[in-house]
Amino acid sequence: MSINISKCIDLDYINFLIASPTVFSCTEAARCYASKTNAPSHDCFTRLLQKQPSDSEPLWAEVKKLISPKKGYLIVDDTVLDKPYSEKIGFVRYQWSGKHHRTVKGIGLITLVWTDGNVVLPIDFRIYNIDEDNKTKNDHFRDMLDKAEERGFKPKYVMFDTWYASIKNLKAIRKKQWHFLTRLKSNRLVNPDNTKNINVEEVEIPPQGIVVHLREYGFIKVFRIVPTEETRNTGQQTSWIWKKPQEKISAKRLGKLKNTIEV
């Protein structure tokens, strides 16, 4: 029995993606190879993609030799791959897009990257497909960090946007004895002086930052970033950056330390 050899390999599709950064269809890929002898059809590229592993293990196998797991930082972010005209493409759903600042039709991709400040490498990813796996983006966030811990990572900080700054996520990071750096919504409740909880936007925050108690979590250090004229014109707002302090600070000591804590 003879076996037909595939007319295209993964490198053919990769080269197509590099050469055509705005169109990703198998039909377009086949069109790019039309002048090739015994050229592959769009069905060849479709079968090629269907045979590719759907998890991130092949990605990790490629990059792990380039990474120092006990150094550097981990960054979690998500994006929506726009598919406004799709009708029957898998994983496509309506979801919020930070790029468009509205709900759009597309594929949700959550990515975990490692960096040492110079090199940035993806190490894990998840497809947002809640109708099939019943997992939210926050579930994927914790799953990826669990996998990173399993692979031996011990980052200096885990960094992520406001979307992932839930108490459950922060406690999951604390349980690993890792530190985090993220943005804080202006209405998050904190206790700056052991009196009562108030919105963080109401707290007077010196340039060096202060330690406050985040409701349901514990003590954190918070900083305020005031937009410049340039960033204000682009619509960026004041944000609060916060992290777990290096030491536990009692409420009694908080009043004395809040104006003198250094980063």
Coordinates of C-alpha atoms in Angstrom, one line a residue:
M1 CA 0.0 0.0 0.0
S2 CA 1.4 3.4 -1.0
I3 CA 1.1 6.5 1.1
N4 CA 0.7 9.8 -0.5
I5 CA 3.3 12.3 0.6
S6 CA 1.8 15.7 1.8
K7 CA 2.4 18.5 -0.7
C8 CA 3.0 21.0 2.1
I9 CA 4.6 21.0 5.5
D10 CA 4.3 23.3 8.5
L11 CA 7.3 25.4 7.2
D12 CA 5.3 26.2 4.0
Y13 CA 2.5 27.7 6.1
I14 CA 4.9 29.6 8.4
N15 CA 6.6 31.2 5.4
F16 CA 3.2 32.2 4.1
L17 CA 2.3 33.8 7.4
I18 CA 5.6 35.8 7.4
A19 CA 5.1 37.0 3.8
S20 CA 1.3 37.8 4.3
P21 CA 0.8 39.3 7.7
T22 CA -2.8 40.4 7.0
V23 CA -4.5 37.4 5.3
F24 CA -4.3 33.9 6.9
S25 CA -6.7 31.7 5.0
C26 CA -5.7 28.4 3.5
T27 CA -7.1 29.6 0.2
E28 CA -4.7 32.5 0.2
A29 CA -1.8 30.2 1.2
A30 CA -2.5 27.9 -1.8
R31 CA -2.7 31.0 -4.1
C32 CA 0.8 32.0 -3.0
Y33 CA 2.2 28.7 -4.1
A34 CA 0.3 28.5 -7.4
S35 CA 3.5 28.8 -9.5
K36 CA 5.1 25.8 -7.7
T37 CA 5.2 22.4 -9.5
N38 CA 2.6 20.1 -8.1
A39 CA 1.3 23.0 -6.0
P40 CA -0.7 22.3 -2.8
S41 CA -4.3 23.1 -2.8
H42 CA -6.2 24.9 0.0
D43 CA -7.4 21.5 1.2
C44 CA -3.7 20.5 1.7
F45 CA -3.2 23.4 4.0
T46 CA -6.4 22.7 5.8
R47 CA -5.5 19.1 6.5
L48 CA -2.0 20.3 7.6
L49 CA -3.5 22.6 10.2
Q50 CA -6.0 20.1 11.4
K51 CA -3.1 17.6 12.2
Q52 CA -1.3 20.2 14.3
P53 CA -1.4 19.6 18.1
S54 CA -4.0 21.8 19.8
D55 CA -2.1 22.3 23.1
S56 CA 1.0 24.3 24.0
E57 CA 3.4 21.3 24.6
P58 CA 5.1 21.7 21.2
L59 CA 5.6 25.4 21.8
W60 CA 7.3 24.6 25.2
A61 CA 9.5 22.0 23.6
E62 CA 10.8 24.6 21.2
V63 CA 11.5 27.4 23.6
K64 CA 12.5 25.8 26.9
K65 CA 16.2 25.5 25.9
L66 CA 16.2 29.3 25.4
I67 CA 14.7 30.2 28.8
S68 CA 16.0 30.4 32.4
P69 CA 12.9 29.5 34.4
K70 CA 14.3 30.7 37.8
K71 CA 15.1 34.2 36.4
G72 CA 13.1 36.9 34.6
Y73 CA 9.4 37.7 34.6
L74 CA 6.1 36.1 33.5
I75 CA 3.5 38.3 31.6
V76 CA -0.1 37.3 30.9
D77 CA -2.1 39.1 28.3
D78 CA -5.0 38.3 26.0
T79 CA -6.0 39.5 22.5
V80 CA -8.8 38.9 20.1
L81 CA -8.0 37.8 16.6
D82 CA -10.7 39.6 14.6
K83 CA -12.9 37.5 12.4
P84 CA -15.7 39.9 11.5
Y85 CA -16.9 38.0 8.4
S86 CA -16.6 34.4 9.7
E87 CA -19.7 32.2 9.8
K88 CA -18.5 28.7 10.6
I89 CA -15.0 29.1 11.9
G90 CA -14.3 27.2 15.1
F91 CA -13.6 29.2 18.4
V92 CA -15.1 32.4 16.9
R93 CA -17.5 34.2 19.3
Y94 CA -18.4 37.7 20.4
Q95 CA -16.1 39.1 23.1
W96 CA -14.7 42.3 24.4
S97 CA -11.7 43.7 22.6
G98 CA -9.3 46.1 24.3
K99 CA -8.1 47.1 20.8
H100 CA -11.5 48.2 19.6
H101 CA -12.9 49.1 23.1
R102 CA -16.1 47.2 22.2
T103 CA -17.5 43.7 21.7
V104 CA -16.2 42.1 18.4
K105 CA -16.4 38.8 16.7
G106 CA -13.1 36.9 16.9
I107 CA -11.0 34.2 18.5
G108 CA -9.8 34.9 22.1
L109 CA -6.2 34.0 22.8
I110 CA -4.6 34.2 26.2
T111 CA -0.8 34.1 26.2
L112 CA 1.9 33.6 28.8
V113 CA 5.3 35.0 27.9
W114 CA 8.7 34.9 29.7
T115 CA 11.2 37.8 29.5
D116 CA 14.5 38.7 31.0
G117 CA 14.1 42.3 30.0
N118 CA 15.8 41.8 26.6
V119 CA 14.3 38.6 25.1
V120 CA 10.6 37.9 25.1
L121 CA 9.4 34.4 24.4
P122 CA 5.9 32.8 24.5
I123 CA 5.8 29.7 26.7
D124 CA 2.1 28.9 26.9
F125 CA -1.3 29.8 25.5
R126 CA -5.0 29.0 25.8
I127 CA -7.9 29.5 23.4
Y128 CA -11.0 31.1 25.0
N129 CA -13.7 28.7 24.2
I130 CA -16.1 28.7 27.2
D131 CA -18.9 27.0 25.4
E132 CA -16.8 23.8 25.0
D133 CA -14.6 23.7 28.2
N134 CA -16.6 26.0 30.5
K135 CA -13.4 27.9 31.4
T136 CA -13.2 31.7 31.8
K137 CA -10.2 33.8 31.0
N138 CA -9.3 33.8 34.7
D139 CA -9.5 30.0 34.8
H140 CA -7.0 29.9 31.9
F141 CA -4.8 32.5 33.8
R142 CA -4.5 30.2 36.8
D143 CA -4.0 27.1 34.7
M144 CA -1.1 28.6 32.9
L145 CA 0.6 29.7 36.1
D146 CA 0.1 26.3 37.5
K147 CA 1.7 24.8 34.4
A148 CA 4.6 27.3 34.7
E149 CA 5.1 26.3 38.3
E150 CA 5.1 22.6 37.3
R151 CA 7.8 23.4 34.7
G152 CA 10.0 24.9 37.4
F153 CA 9.4 28.7 36.9
K154 CA 10.2 31.0 39.8
P155 CA 9.7 34.5 38.3
K156 CA 10.7 37.7 40.0
Y157 CA 7.2 39.0 39.2
V158 CA 4.0 38.0 37.4
M159 CA 2.7 40.9 35.5
F160 CA -0.8 41.3 34.1
D161 CA -3.6 43.9 33.4
T162 CA -6.6 44.9 35.5
W163 CA -8.8 42.2 34.0
Y164 CA -6.8 39.5 35.9
A165 CA -6.4 41.3 39.2
S166 CA -9.2 39.4 41.0
I167 CA -8.7 38.3 44.6
K168 CA -8.8 34.7 43.6
N169 CA -6.0 35.2 41.1
L170 CA -3.9 37.2 43.5
K171 CA -4.2 34.5 46.2
A172 CA -3.2 31.9 43.7
I173 CA 0.0 33.8 43.0
R174 CA 0.6 34.3 46.7
K175 CA 0.2 30.6 47.4
K176 CA 3.1 30.0 45.0
Q177 CA 5.2 32.5 47.0
W178 CA 5.5 34.6 43.9
H179 CA 5.1 38.4 43.6
F180 CA 2.9 40.3 41.2
L181 CA 2.8 43.7 39.5
T182 CA -0.5 44.8 38.0
R183 CA -2.9 47.7 37.5
L184 CA -5.7 48.5 40.0
K185 CA -9.2 49.8 39.1
S186 CA -9.9 53.1 40.8
N187 CA -12.9 51.7 42.8
R188 CA -11.0 48.9 44.4
L189 CA -11.4 49.1 48.2
V190 CA -8.3 49.6 50.4
N191 CA -7.7 50.6 54.0
P192 CA -4.7 53.1 54.1
D193 CA -4.7 53.9 57.8
N194 CA -6.5 51.1 59.7
T195 CA -9.8 53.1 59.9
K196 CA -12.1 52.1 57.0
N197 CA -12.1 50.9 53.4
I198 CA -12.2 53.6 50.7
N199 CA -11.7 53.6 47.0
V200 CA -8.1 53.6 46.0
E201 CA -8.5 56.8 43.9
E202 CA -9.3 58.6 47.2
V203 CA -6.0 57.7 48.8
E204 CA -3.2 60.3 48.9
I205 CA -0.3 58.4 47.4
P206 CA 3.2 59.8 47.6
P207 CA 5.7 59.3 44.7
Q208 CA 7.4 56.4 46.6
G209 CA 4.1 54.6 47.1
I210 CA 2.4 53.5 50.3
V211 CA 1.3 50.2 51.9
V212 CA -2.4 49.7 52.2
H213 CA -4.7 46.8 53.0
L214 CA -6.6 45.5 50.0
R215 CA -10.0 44.2 51.1
E216 CA -10.2 40.3 51.2
Y217 CA -6.5 40.0 50.3
G218 CA -4.1 41.7 52.7
F219 CA -1.3 44.3 52.6
I220 CA 0.0 45.5 49.2
K221 CA 2.1 48.4 48.1
V222 CA 0.4 50.8 45.8
F223 CA 1.8 53.5 43.4
R224 CA 0.0 56.1 41.3
I225 CA 1.0 56.9 37.7
V226 CA -0.2 60.3 36.6
P227 CA -0.6 60.7 32.9
T228 CA 1.5 63.3 31.0
E229 CA 0.0 65.7 28.6
E230 CA 0.9 63.3 25.8
T231 CA -0.7 60.3 27.3
R232 CA -3.7 62.3 28.4
N233 CA -4.3 63.3 24.8
T234 CA -4.2 59.7 23.7
G235 CA -7.0 58.8 26.2
Q236 CA -4.8 57.0 28.8
Q237 CA -6.0 57.4 32.3
T238 CA -4.4 57.6 35.7
S239 CA -3.7 54.1 37.0
W240 CA -2.5 52.4 40.2
I241 CA 0.3 49.9 40.2
W242 CA 0.6 47.6 43.1
K243 CA 2.5 44.5 44.5
K244 CA 2.9 42.4 47.5
P245 CA 5.4 43.9 50.0
Q246 CA 8.5 42.0 50.8
E247 CA 7.5 41.7 54.4
K248 CA 4.3 41.4 56.4
I249 CA 3.3 44.7 58.0
S250 CA 0.9 44.9 60.9
A251 CA -1.9 47.4 61.0
K252 CA -0.3 49.0 64.0
R253 CA 2.9 49.7 62.1
L254 CA 1.1 50.8 59.0
G255 CA 0.5 54.4 60.1
K256 CA 4.2 54.9 60.8
L257 CA 5.4 53.3 57.6
K258 CA 3.0 54.4 55.0
N259 CA 5.0 57.6 54.1
T260 CA 8.5 56.0 54.3
I261 CA 8.2 52.6 52.5
E262 CA 10.7 52.3 49.6
V263 CA 10.3 50.1 46.6

